[in-house]
CSV table of N, CA and C in Angstrom, one decimal:
chain,number,residue,atom,x,y,z
A,291,MET,N,-21.3,-21.1,59.3
A,291,MET,CA,-20.1,-21.5,59.9
A,291,MET,C,-20.3,-21.4,61.4
A,292,THR,N,-19.8,-22.4,62.1
A,292,THR,CA,-19.7,-22.4,63.5
A,292,THR,C,-18.4,-22.9,64.0
A,293,ASP,N,-18.1,-22.6,65.2
A,293,ASP,CA,-16.8,-23.1,65.8
A,293,ASP,C,-17.1,-24.4,66.6
A,294,ASP,N,-16.2,-25.4,66.4
A,294,ASP,CA,-16.3,-26.6,67.1
A,294,ASP,C,-15.7,-26.4,68.5
A,295,ARG,N,-15.6,-27.4,69.3
A,295,ARG,CA,-15.1,-27.2,70.7
A,295,ARG,C,-13.6,-26.9,70.7
A,296,ASN,N,-12.9,-27.0,69.6
A,296,ASN,CA,-11.5,-26.6,69.6
A,296,ASN,C,-11.3,-25.2,69.0
A,297,GLY,N,-12.4,-24.6,68.7
A,297,GLY,CA,-12.3,-23.2,68.1
A,297,GLY,C,-12.1,-23.2,66.6
A,298,ASN,N,-12.2,-24.4,65.9
A,298,ASN,CA,-12.0,-24.5,64.5
A,298,ASN,C,-13.4,-24.2,63.8
A,299,ARG,N,-13.3,-23.6,62.6
A,299,ARG,CA,-14.6,-23.3,61.9
A,299,ARG,C,-15.1,-24.6,61.2
A,300,GLU,N,-16.4,-24.8,61.3
A,300,GLU,CA,-17.0,-25.9,60.6
A,300,GLU,C,-18.2,-25.4,59.8
A,301,ASP,N,-18.5,-26.1,58.7
A,301,ASP,CA,-19.6,-25.8,57.9
A,301,ASP,C,-20.9,-26.2,58.5
A,302,ASP,N,-21.9,-25.3,58.6
A,302,ASP,CA,-23.2,-25.7,59.0
A,302,ASP,C,-24.0,-26.3,57.8
A,303,SER,N,-24.6,-27.4,58.0
A,303,SER,CA,-25.3,-27.9,56.8
A,303,SER,C,-26.5,-27.0,56.3
A,304,ASP,N,-27.0,-26.2,57.2
A,304,ASP,CA,-28.1,-25.3,56.8
A,304,ASP,C,-27.6,-23.9,56.4
A,305,ALA,N,-26.4,-23.7,56.5
A,305,ALA,CA,-25.8,-22.4,56.1
A,305,ALA,C,-25.9,-22.1,54.6
A,306,PRO,N,-26.3,-20.9,54.2
A,306,PRO,CA,-26.3,-20.6,52.8
A,306,PRO,C,-24.9,-20.7,52.2
A,307,ALA,N,-24.8,-21.2,51.0
A,307,ALA,CA,-23.5,-21.4,50.4
A,307,ALA,C,-23.2,-20.2,49.5
A,308,GLY,N,-22.0,-19.6,49.6
A,308,GLY,CA,-21.6,-18.5,48.7
A,308,GLY,C,-21.0,-19.1,47.4
A,309,ASP,N,-20.6,-18.3,46.5
A,309,ASP,CA,-20.1,-18.7,45.2
A,309,ASP,C,-19.0,-19.8,45.4
A,310,ALA,N,-18.0,-19.5,46.2
A,310,ALA,CA,-16.8,-20.4,46.3
A,310,ALA,C,-17.3,-21.7,47.0
A,311,GLU,N,-18.2,-21.6,48.0
A,311,GLU,CA,-18.6,-22.8,48.7
A,311,GLU,C,-19.5,-23.6,47.9
A,312,SER,N,-20.2,-23.1,46.9
A,312,SER,CA,-21.2,-23.9,46.2
A,312,SER,C,-20.5,-24.6,45.0
A,313,ALA,N,-19.2,-24.2,44.6
A,313,ALA,CA,-18.5,-24.9,43.6
A,313,ALA,C,-18.0,-26.2,44.2
A,314,VAL,N,-18.1,-27.2,43.4
A,314,VAL,CA,-17.7,-28.6,43.8
A,314,VAL,C,-16.3,-28.8,43.4
A,315,VAL,N,-15.4,-28.9,44.4
A,315,VAL,CA,-14.0,-29.1,44.2
A,315,VAL,C,-13.6,-30.3,45.1
A,316,ASP,N,-12.9,-31.3,44.5
A,316,ASP,CA,-12.4,-32.4,45.2
A,316,ASP,C,-11.0,-32.2,45.6
A,317,ILE,N,-10.5,-32.8,46.6
A,317,ILE,CA,-9.1,-32.6,47.1
A,317,ILE,C,-8.1,-32.9,46.0
A,318,GLU,N,-8.5,-33.8,45.1
A,318,GLU,CA,-7.6,-34.2,44.0
A,318,GLU,C,-7.4,-33.0,43.0
A,319,ASP,N,-8.3,-32.0,43.1
A,319,ASP,CA,-8.2,-30.8,42.2
A,319,ASP,C,-7.3,-29.8,42.8
A,320,VAL,N,-6.9,-30.0,44.0
A,320,VAL,CA,-6.0,-29.0,44.7
A,320,VAL,C,-4.6,-29.3,44.4
A,321,PRO,N,-3.8,-28.4,43.9
A,321,PRO,CA,-2.4,-28.7,43.5
A,321,PRO,C,-1.4,-28.6,44.6
A,322,ILE,N,-1.8,-29.1,45.8
A,322,ILE,CA,-0.9,-29.1,46.9
A,322,ILE,C,-0.6,-30.5,47.3
A,323,GLU,N,0.7,-30.8,47.5
A,323,GLU,CA,1.1,-32.2,47.8
A,323,GLU,C,0.8,-32.5,49.3
A,324,GLY,N,0.5,-33.7,49.6
A,324,GLY,CA,0.1,-34.2,50.9
A,324,GLY,C,1.1,-33.8,52.0
A,325,GLN,N,2.4,-34.0,51.7
A,325,GLN,CA,3.5,-33.7,52.7
A,325,GLN,C,3.5,-32.2,53.0
A,326,ILE,N,3.2,-31.4,52.0
A,326,ILE,CA,3.2,-29.9,52.1
A,326,ILE,C,2.0,-29.6,53.0
A,327,MET,N,0.9,-30.2,52.8
A,327,MET,CA,-0.3,-30.0,53.7
A,327,MET,C,0.0,-30.2,55.1
A,328,LEU,N,0.7,-31.3,55.4
A,328,LEU,CA,1.0,-31.7,56.8
A,328,LEU,C,1.9,-30.7,57.4
A,329,LEU,N,3.0,-30.4,56.7
A,329,LEU,CA,4.0,-29.4,57.2
A,329,LEU,C,3.4,-28.0,57.5
A,330,ALA,N,2.7,-27.5,56.5
A,330,ALA,CA,2.1,-26.2,56.7
A,330,ALA,C,1.0,-26.1,57.7
A,331,GLY,N,0.2,-27.2,57.8
A,331,GLY,CA,-0.9,-27.2,58.8
A,331,GLY,C,-0.3,-27.2,60.2
A,332,ALA,N,0.7,-28.0,60.4
A,332,ALA,CA,1.4,-28.0,61.7
A,332,ALA,C,1.9,-26.7,62.1
A,333,LYS,N,2.6,-26.0,61.2
A,333,LYS,CA,3.2,-24.7,61.5
A,333,LYS,C,2.1,-23.6,61.8
A,334,ALA,N,0.9,-23.8,61.2
A,334,ALA,CA,-0.1,-22.8,61.4
A,334,ALA,C,-1.1,-23.2,62.5
A,335,SER,N,-0.9,-24.3,63.2
A,335,SER,CA,-1.7,-24.7,64.3
A,335,SER,C,-3.1,-25.0,63.9
A,336,VAL,N,-3.3,-25.6,62.7
A,336,VAL,CA,-4.6,-26.1,62.2
A,336,VAL,C,-4.5,-27.6,62.2
A,337,PRO,N,-5.6,-28.3,62.7
A,337,PRO,CA,-5.6,-29.7,62.7
A,337,PRO,C,-5.4,-30.3,61.3
A,338,PRO,N,-4.6,-31.3,61.1
A,338,PRO,CA,-4.4,-31.9,59.8
A,338,PRO,C,-5.7,-32.3,59.1
A,339,GLU,N,-6.7,-32.7,59.8
A,339,GLU,CA,-7.9,-33.2,59.2
A,339,GLU,C,-8.7,-32.0,58.7
A,340,ARG,N,-8.4,-30.8,59.1
A,340,ARG,CA,-9.1,-29.5,58.7
A,340,ARG,C,-8.6,-29.0,57.4
A,341,LEU,N,-7.3,-29.2,57.1
A,341,LEU,CA,-6.7,-28.5,56.0
A,341,LEU,C,-7.2,-28.9,54.6
A,342,PRO,N,-7.5,-30.2,54.4
A,342,PRO,CA,-8.1,-30.5,53.1
A,342,PRO,C,-9.4,-29.7,52.8
A,343,THR,N,-10.2,-29.5,53.8
A,343,THR,CA,-11.5,-28.8,53.6
A,343,THR,C,-11.1,-27.3,53.3
A,344,LEU,N,-10.2,-26.8,54.0
A,344,LEU,CA,-9.8,-25.4,53.7
A,344,LEU,C,-9.2,-25.2,52.3
A,345,LEU,N,-8.4,-26.2,51.9
A,345,LEU,CA,-7.8,-26.1,50.6
A,345,LEU,C,-8.8,-26.2,49.5
A,346,THR,N,-9.8,-27.1,49.7
A,346,THR,CA,-10.8,-27.3,48.6
A,346,THR,C,-11.7,-26.0,48.5
A,347,ARG,N,-12.0,-25.4,49.6
A,347,ARG,CA,-12.7,-24.1,49.6
A,347,ARG,C,-11.9,-23.1,48.9
A,348,ALA,N,-10.7,-23.0,49.3
A,348,ALA,CA,-9.8,-21.9,48.6
A,348,ALA,C,-9.7,-22.2,47.1
A,349,GLN,N,-9.5,-23.5,46.7
A,349,GLN,CA,-9.4,-23.8,45.3
A,349,GLN,C,-10.7,-23.4,44.6
A,350,ALA,N,-11.8,-23.7,45.2
A,350,ALA,CA,-13.1,-23.3,44.5
A,350,ALA,C,-13.1,-21.8,44.3
A,351,ASP,N,-12.7,-21.0,45.3
A,351,ASP,CA,-12.6,-19.6,45.2
A,351,ASP,C,-11.6,-19.1,44.1
A,352,LEU,N,-10.4,-19.6,44.3
A,352,LEU,CA,-9.3,-19.1,43.4
A,352,LEU,C,-9.5,-19.6,41.9
A,353,GLY,N,-9.9,-20.8,41.8
A,353,GLY,CA,-10.1,-21.4,40.5
A,353,GLY,C,-11.2,-20.6,39.7
A,354,GLY,N,-12.2,-20.1,40.3
A,354,GLY,CA,-13.2,-19.2,39.7
A,354,GLY,C,-12.6,-17.9,39.3
A,355,ARG,N,-11.5,-17.5,39.8
A,355,ARG,CA,-10.9,-16.2,39.5
A,355,ARG,C,-9.6,-16.3,38.7
A,356,ILE,N,-9.3,-17.4,38.1
A,356,ILE,CA,-8.0,-17.7,37.4
A,356,ILE,C,-7.7,-16.6,36.4
A,357,GLU,N,-8.7,-16.2,35.6
A,357,GLU,CA,-8.4,-15.2,34.6
A,357,GLU,C,-8.0,-13.8,35.3
A,358,GLU,N,-8.7,-13.5,36.4
A,358,GLU,CA,-8.3,-12.3,37.1
A,358,GLU,C,-6.9,-12.4,37.6
A,359,TYR,N,-6.5,-13.6,38.1
A,359,TYR,CA,-5.1,-13.8,38.6
A,359,TYR,C,-4.1,-13.6,37.5
A,360,ARG,N,-4.5,-14.1,36.3
A,360,ARG,CA,-3.6,-14.0,35.1
A,360,ARG,C,-3.4,-12.5,34.8
A,361,ARG,N,-4.4,-11.7,34.9
A,361,ARG,CA,-4.3,-10.3,34.6
A,361,ARG,C,-3.6,-9.5,35.7
A,362,SER,N,-3.7,-9.9,36.9
A,362,SER,CA,-3.3,-9.1,38.0
A,362,SER,C,-2.0,-9.4,38.7
A,363,TYR,N,-1.6,-10.7,38.5
A,363,TYR,CA,-0.4,-11.2,39.3
A,363,TYR,C,0.6,-11.8,38.4
A,364,GLU,N,1.8,-11.9,38.9
A,364,GLU,CA,2.9,-12.5,38.1
A,364,GLU,C,2.8,-14.0,38.1
A,365,LEU,N,2.7,-14.6,36.9
A,365,LEU,CA,2.6,-16.0,36.8
A,365,LEU,C,4.1,-16.5,36.7
A,366,VAL,N,4.4,-17.4,37.7
A,366,VAL,CA,5.8,-17.8,37.8
A,366,VAL,C,6.0,-19.3,37.4
A,367,ASP,N,5.0,-20.1,37.3
A,367,ASP,CA,5.1,-21.4,36.8
A,367,ASP,C,3.7,-21.9,36.4
A,368,GLU,N,3.7,-22.8,35.4
A,368,GLU,CA,2.4,-23.3,35.0
A,368,GLU,C,2.6,-24.6,34.3
A,369,THR,N,1.6,-25.5,34.6
A,369,THR,CA,1.5,-26.8,34.0
A,369,THR,C,0.1,-27.1,33.6
A,370,ASP,N,-0.2,-28.3,33.1
A,370,ASP,CA,-1.6,-28.6,32.9
A,370,ASP,C,-2.4,-28.7,34.1
A,371,GLU,N,-1.8,-28.9,35.3
A,371,GLU,CA,-2.5,-29.1,36.6
A,371,GLU,C,-2.6,-27.8,37.4
A,372,TYR,N,-1.7,-26.8,37.3
A,372,TYR,CA,-1.7,-25.7,38.1
A,372,TYR,C,-1.1,-24.5,37.4
A,373,ALA,N,-1.4,-23.3,38.0
A,373,ALA,CA,-0.8,-22.0,37.7
A,373,ALA,C,-0.3,-21.4,39.0
A,374,ALA,N,1.0,-21.1,39.1
A,374,ALA,CA,1.5,-20.5,40.3
A,374,ALA,C,1.8,-19.1,40.2
A,375,PHE,N,1.4,-18.3,41.1
A,375,PHE,CA,1.5,-16.8,41.1
A,375,PHE,C,2.2,-16.3,42.3
A,376,PHE,N,2.9,-15.1,42.1
A,376,PHE,CA,3.2,-14.3,43.2
A,376,PHE,C,2.1,-13.3,43.4
A,377,VAL,N,1.5,-13.2,44.6
A,377,VAL,CA,0.4,-12.3,44.8
A,377,VAL,C,0.9,-11.3,45.9
A,378,SER,N,0.1,-10.3,46.1
A,378,SER,CA,0.4,-9.2,47.0
A,378,SER,C,0.3,-9.7,48.5
A,379,THR,N,1.1,-9.1,49.3
A,379,THR,CA,1.1,-9.4,50.7
A,379,THR,C,-0.3,-9.0,51.3
A,380,GLY,N,-0.8,-9.9,52.1
A,380,GLY,CA,-2.2,-9.7,52.6
A,380,GLY,C,-3.2,-10.5,51.8
A,381,HIS,N,-2.8,-11.1,50.7
A,381,HIS,CA,-3.7,-11.8,49.8
A,381,HIS,C,-4.5,-12.9,50.6
A,382,TRP,N,-3.8,-13.7,51.4
A,382,TRP,CA,-4.5,-14.8,52.1
A,382,TRP,C,-5.4,-14.3,53.2
A,383,ALA,N,-5.1,-13.1,53.8
A,383,ALA,CA,-6.0,-12.5,54.8
A,383,ALA,C,-7.3,-12.1,54.1
A,384,GLU,N,-7.2,-11.6,52.9
A,384,GLU,CA,-8.3,-11.2,52.1
A,384,GLU,C,-9.2,-12.4,51.7
A,385,VAL,N,-8.5,-13.5,51.2
A,385,VAL,CA,-9.2,-14.7,50.9
A,385,VAL,C,-9.9,-15.3,52.1
A,386,GLY,N,-9.2,-15.3,53.2
A,386,GLY,CA,-9.7,-15.8,54.5
A,386,GLY,C,-11.0,-15.0,54.9
A,387,GLU,N,-10.9,-13.7,54.7
A,387,GLU,CA,-12.1,-12.9,55.1
A,387,GLU,C,-13.2,-13.2,54.2
A,388,ARG,N,-13.0,-13.3,52.9
A,388,ARG,CA,-14.0,-13.6,51.9
A,388,ARG,C,-14.7,-14.9,52.2
A,389,LEU,N,-13.9,-15.9,52.6
A,389,LEU,CA,-14.4,-17.2,52.9
A,389,LEU,C,-14.9,-17.4,54.3
A,390,GLY,N,-14.7,-16.4,55.1
A,390,GLY,CA,-15.2,-16.5,56.5
A,390,GLY,C,-14.3,-17.4,57.4
A,391,LEU,N,-13.0,-17.3,57.1
A,391,LEU,CA,-12.0,-18.1,57.9
A,391,LEU,C,-11.4,-17.3,59.0
A,392,ASP,N,-11.0,-18.0,60.0
A,392,ASP,CA,-10.3,-17.3,61.1
A,392,ASP,C,-8.8,-17.1,60.7
A,393,ARG,N,-8.1,-16.3,61.5
A,393,ARG,CA,-6.7,-15.9,61.2
A,393,ARG,C,-5.8,-17.2,61.0
A,394,ARG,N,-5.9,-18.2,61.9
A,394,ARG,CA,-5.1,-19.4,61.8
A,394,ARG,C,-5.4,-20.2,60.5
A,395,GLU,N,-6.6,-20.2,60.1
A,395,GLU,CA,-7.0,-20.9,58.9
A,395,GLU,C,-6.4,-20.2,57.6
A,396,ALA,N,-6.6,-18.9,57.6
A,396,ALA,CA,-6.0,-18.1,56.5
A,396,ALA,C,-4.5,-18.3,56.5
A,397,ASP,N,-3.9,-18.3,57.6
A,397,ASP,CA,-2.4,-18.5,57.7
A,397,ASP,C,-2.0,-19.8,57.2
A,398,ALA,N,-2.8,-20.9,57.5
A,398,ALA,CA,-2.5,-22.2,57.0
A,398,ALA,C,-2.6,-22.3,55.5
A,399,LEU,N,-3.5,-21.6,54.9
A,399,LEU,CA,-3.6,-21.5,53.5
A,399,LEU,C,-2.3,-20.8,52.9
A,400,ARG,N,-2.0,-19.7,53.5
A,400,ARG,CA,-0.8,-18.9,53.1
A,400,ARG,C,0.4,-19.8,53.1
A,401,ARG,N,0.7,-20.5,54.3
A,401,ARG,CA,1.8,-21.3,54.4
A,401,ARG,C,1.8,-22.5,53.5
A,402,THR,N,0.7,-23.1,53.3
A,402,THR,CA,0.6,-24.2,52.4
A,402,THR,C,1.0,-23.8,50.9
A,403,HIS,N,0.4,-22.7,50.5
A,403,HIS,CA,0.7,-22.3,49.1
A,403,HIS,C,2.2,-21.8,49.0
A,404,GLU,N,2.7,-21.2,50.0
A,404,GLU,CA,4.1,-20.8,50.0
A,404,GLU,C,5.0,-22.0,50.0
A,405,GLU,N,4.8,-23.0,50.8
A,405,GLU,CA,5.6,-24.2,50.8
A,405,GLU,C,5.5,-24.9,49.5
A,406,GLN,N,4.4,-25.0,48.9
A,406,GLN,CA,4.2,-25.7,47.6
A,406,GLN,C,5.1,-24.9,46.5
A,407,LEU,N,5.0,-23.6,46.5
A,407,LEU,CA,5.8,-22.8,45.6
A,407,LEU,C,7.3,-23.0,45.8
A,408,ARG,N,7.7,-23.1,47.1
A,408,ARG,CA,9.1,-23.3,47.4
A,408,ARG,C,9.6,-24.7,46.9
A,409,ARG,N,8.7,-25.7,47.0
A,409,ARG,CA,9.0,-27.0,46.5
A,409,ARG,C,9.2,-27.0,44.9
A,410,LEU,N,8.3,-26.2,44.3
A,410,LEU,CA,8.4,-26.1,42.8
A,410,LEU,C,9.7,-25.4,42.5
A,411,GLY,N,10.1,-24.4,43.3
A,411,GLY,CA,11.4,-23.7,43.0
A,411,GLY,C,12.5,-24.6,43.2
A,412,ARG,N,12.5,-25.5,44.1
A,412,ARG,CA,13.6,-26.5,44.3
A,412,ARG,C,13.7,-27.4,43.1
A,413,ARG,N,12.6,-27.9,42.6
A,413,ARG,CA,12.5,-28.8,41.5
A,413,ARG,C,13.0,-28.2,40.2
A,414,SER,N,12.7,-26.9,40.0
A,414,SER,CA,13.1,-26.2,38.8
A,414,SER,C,14.3,-25.3,38.9
A,415,ASP,N,15.1,-25.5,39.9
A,415,ASP,CA,16.3,-24.8,40.1
A,415,ASP,C,16.1,-23.3,40.2
A,416,ARG,N,15.0,-22.9,40.8
A,416,ARG,CA,14.6,-21.5,41.0
A,416,ARG,C,14.5,-21.2,42.5
A,417,ARG,N,15.1,-22.0,43.3
A,417,ARG,CA,14.9,-21.9,44.8
A,417,ARG,C,15.2,-20.4,45.3
A,418,GLU,N,16.4,-19.9,44.9
A,418,GLU,CA,16.7,-18.6,45.4
A,418,GLU,C,15.8,-17.5,44.9
A,419,GLU,N,15.4,-17.6,43.6
A,419,GLU,CA,14.5,-16.6,43.0
A,419,GLU,C,13.2,-16.6,43.8
A,420,PHE,N,12.6,-17.8,44.0
A,420,PHE,CA,11.3,-17.9,44.7
A,420,PHE,C,11.5,-17.5,46.1
A,421,GLY,N,12.5,-17.9,46.8
A,421,GLY,CA,12.7,-17.5,48.2
A,421,GLY,C,12.8,-16.0,48.4
A,422,SER,N,13.6,-15.3,47.5
A,422,SER,CA,13.7,-13.9,47.6
A,422,SER,C,12.3,-13.2,47.3
A,423,ALA,N,11.6,-13.7,46.3
A,423,ALA,CA,10.3,-13.0,46.0
A,423,ALA,C,9.3,-13.2,47.2
A,424,LEU,N,9.4,-14.4,47.9
A,424,LEU,CA,8.5,-14.6,49.0
A,424,LEU,C,8.8,-13.8,50.2
A,425,GLU,N,9.9,-13.1,50.2
A,425,GLU,CA,10.2,-12.2,51.3
A,425,GLU,C,9.3,-11.0,51.3
A,426,ILE,N,8.8,-10.6,50.1
A,426,ILE,CA,8.0,-9.4,49.9
A,426,ILE,C,6.6,-9.7,49.4
A,427,ARG,N,6.3,-10.9,48.9
A,427,ARG,CA,5.0,-11.3,48.4
A,427,ARG,C,4.6,-12.6,48.9
A,428,GLU,N,3.4,-13.0,48.6
A,428,GLU,CA,2.8,-14.3,48.9
A,428,GLU,C,2.7,-15.1,47.7
A,429,ALA,N,2.3,-16.4,47.8
A,429,ALA,CA,2.2,-17.3,46.7
A,429,ALA,C,0.7,-17.8,46.6
A,430,ALA,N,0.3,-18.1,45.4
A,430,ALA,CA,-1.0,-18.8,45.2
A,430,ALA,C,-0.8,-19.8,44.1
A,431,VAL,N,-1.0,-21.0,44.4
A,431,VAL,CA,-0.9,-22.1,43.5
A,431,VAL,C,-2.3,-22.6,43.2
A,432,VAL,N,-2.8,-22.3,42.0
A,432,VAL,CA,-4.2,-22.6,41.6
A,432,VAL,C,-4.3,-23.7,40.7
A,433,GLY,N,-5.2,-24.7,41.0
A,433,GLY,CA,-5.5,-25.7,40.1
A,433,GLY,C,-6.2,-25.2,38.8
A,434,VAL,N,-5.8,-25.7,37.7
A,434,VAL,CA,-6.5,-25.3,36.4
A,434,VAL,C,-7.2,-26.4,35.8
Protein backbone atom coordinates (compact mmCIF):
# COMPACT_ATOMS: atom_id res chain seq x y z
CA MET A 1 0.00 0.00 0.00
CA THR A 2 1.19 3.50 -0.77
CA ASP A 3 -0.31 6.94 -0.36
CA ASP A 4 -1.24 8.89 -3.49
CA ARG A 5 -0.72 12.67 -3.73
CA ASN A 6 -3.99 13.23 -1.82
CA GLY A 7 -2.97 11.01 1.08
CA ASN A 8 -5.29 8.18 0.06
CA ARG A 9 -4.12 4.58 0.25
CA GLU A 10 -3.56 2.76 -3.03
CA ASP A 11 -2.75 -0.87 -3.75
CA ASP A 12 0.77 -1.51 -5.01
CA SER A 13 0.72 -4.04 -7.81
CA ASP A 14 3.84 -5.73 -6.37
CA ALA A 15 2.61 -5.75 -2.77
CA PRO A 16 1.93 -9.17 -1.28
CA ALA A 17 -1.76 -9.90 -0.90
CA GLY A 18 -3.21 -10.93 2.45
CA ASP A 19 -6.16 -13.26 2.86
CA ALA A 20 -8.81 -10.55 2.46
CA GLU A 21 -6.99 -8.88 -0.41
CA SER A 22 -6.50 -12.13 -2.31
CA ALA A 23 -10.21 -12.98 -2.27
CA VAL A 24 -11.95 -11.87 -5.43
CA VAL A 25 -14.98 -9.74 -4.62
CA ASP A 26 -16.84 -7.61 -7.14
CA ILE A 27 -18.67 -4.44 -6.13
CA GLU A 28 -21.95 -6.22 -7.01
CA ASP A 29 -21.22 -8.58 -4.09
CA VAL A 30 -21.16 -5.67 -1.64
CA PRO A 31 -24.59 -5.19 -0.02
CA ILE A 32 -24.33 -1.39 0.12
CA GLU A 33 -26.51 0.79 -2.09
CA GLY A 34 -24.86 3.37 -4.34
CA GLN A 35 -26.59 6.35 -2.75
CA ILE A 36 -25.41 5.16 0.67
CA MET A 37 -21.83 4.92 -0.64
CA LEU A 38 -21.91 8.52 -1.85
CA LEU A 39 -23.41 9.90 1.35
CA ALA A 40 -21.11 8.03 3.71
CA GLY A 41 -18.03 8.68 1.62
CA ALA A 42 -18.69 12.41 1.61
CA LYS A 43 -19.19 12.48 5.38
CA ALA A 44 -15.93 10.60 5.96
CA SER A 45 -13.86 12.74 3.57
CA VAL A 46 -13.01 9.84 1.29
CA PRO A 47 -13.08 10.41 -2.48
CA PRO A 48 -16.15 8.73 -4.02
CA GLU A 49 -14.01 6.76 -6.46
CA ARG A 50 -12.08 5.22 -3.52
CA LEU A 51 -15.07 3.85 -1.62
CA PRO A 52 -15.94 0.90 -3.93
CA THR A 53 -12.39 -0.43 -3.54
CA LEU A 54 -12.60 -0.07 0.23
CA LEU A 55 -15.98 -1.79 0.34
CA THR A 56 -14.87 -4.73 -1.81
CA ARG A 57 -11.78 -5.22 0.38
CA ALA A 58 -13.93 -5.11 3.51
CA GLN A 59 -16.46 -7.53 1.99
CA ALA A 60 -13.68 -9.99 1.17
CA ASP A 61 -12.52 -9.79 4.78
CA LEU A 62 -15.95 -9.93 6.44
CA GLY A 63 -17.40 -12.49 4.06
CA GLY A 64 -14.65 -14.91 4.99
CA ARG A 65 -15.59 -14.46 8.65
CA ILE A 66 -19.38 -14.76 8.32
CA GLU A 67 -19.64 -17.81 10.61
CA GLU A 68 -17.57 -16.04 13.26
CA TYR A 69 -19.92 -13.06 12.98
CA ARG A 70 -22.94 -15.34 13.40
CA ARG A 71 -21.44 -16.75 16.62
CA SER A 72 -20.14 -13.47 18.04
CA TYR A 73 -22.60 -10.72 17.12
CA GLU A 74 -26.30 -10.00 17.11
CA LEU A 75 -27.86 -10.79 13.73
CA VAL A 76 -30.54 -8.13 13.16
CA ASP A 77 -31.60 -8.74 9.56
CA GLU A 78 -30.86 -11.31 6.89
CA THR A 79 -31.82 -11.99 3.29
CA ASP A 80 -30.38 -14.11 0.50
CA GLU A 81 -28.01 -11.20 -0.27
CA TYR A 82 -26.77 -10.03 3.14
CA ALA A 83 -26.60 -10.56 6.88
CA ALA A 84 -26.69 -7.42 9.05
CA PHE A 85 -25.13 -7.40 12.51
CA PHE A 86 -24.68 -5.11 15.47
CA VAL A 87 -20.97 -5.31 16.27
CA SER A 88 -18.90 -3.88 19.09
CA THR A 89 -17.74 -0.27 19.14
CA GLY A 90 -14.30 -0.10 17.56
CA HIS A 91 -15.05 -2.91 15.13
CA TRP A 92 -14.28 -0.80 12.05
CA ALA A 93 -11.06 0.53 13.57
CA GLU A 94 -9.98 -3.11 14.02
CA VAL A 95 -10.99 -4.02 10.46
CA GLY A 96 -9.17 -0.95 9.18
CA GLU A 97 -6.03 -1.93 11.04
CA ARG A 98 -6.25 -5.50 9.74
CA LEU A 99 -6.62 -4.20 6.17
CA GLY A 100 -3.97 -1.50 6.50
CA LEU A 101 -6.42 1.39 6.11
CA ASP A 102 -6.04 4.88 7.48
CA ARG A 103 -8.49 6.35 10.00
CA ARG A 104 -10.59 8.14 7.35
CA GLU A 105 -10.95 4.98 5.29
CA ALA A 106 -12.00 2.90 8.29
CA ASP A 107 -14.44 5.66 9.26
CA ALA A 108 -15.90 5.63 5.74
CA LEU A 109 -16.54 1.90 6.07
CA ARG A 110 -18.16 2.40 9.48
CA ARG A 111 -20.40 5.19 8.20
CA THR A 112 -21.34 3.27 5.08
CA HIS A 113 -22.41 0.17 6.98
CA GLU A 114 -24.22 2.27 9.58
CA GLU A 115 -26.17 4.19 6.93
CA GLN A 116 -27.08 0.97 5.13
CA LEU A 117 -28.42 -0.50 8.36
CA ARG A 118 -30.39 2.68 9.05
CA ARG A 119 -31.96 2.38 5.60
CA LEU A 120 -32.85 -1.25 6.30
CA GLY A 121 -34.43 -0.09 9.57
CA ARG A 122 -36.58 2.49 7.78
CA ARG A 123 -37.76 -0.11 5.27
CA SER A 124 -38.66 -2.64 7.96
CA ASP A 125 -40.25 -0.18 10.41
CA ARG A 126 -37.37 -0.71 12.86
CA ARG A 127 -35.91 2.77 12.57
CA GLU A 128 -36.01 3.61 16.28
CA GLU A 129 -34.70 0.19 17.33
CA PHE A 130 -31.72 0.41 14.97
CA GLY A 131 -31.06 4.06 15.79
CA SER A 132 -30.96 3.36 19.53
CA ALA A 133 -28.66 0.38 19.09
CA LEU A 134 -26.28 2.38 16.89
CA GLU A 135 -25.75 4.82 19.74
CA ILE A 136 -23.74 2.15 21.57
CA ARG A 137 -22.69 -0.27 18.82
CA GLU A 138 -21.59 -0.30 15.20
CA ALA A 139 -23.11 -2.08 12.20
CA ALA A 140 -21.71 -4.57 9.72
CA VAL A 141 -23.73 -5.55 6.65
CA VAL A 142 -22.06 -8.56 5.08
CA GLY A 143 -22.82 -10.03 1.68
CA VAL A 144 -23.60 -13.75 1.80
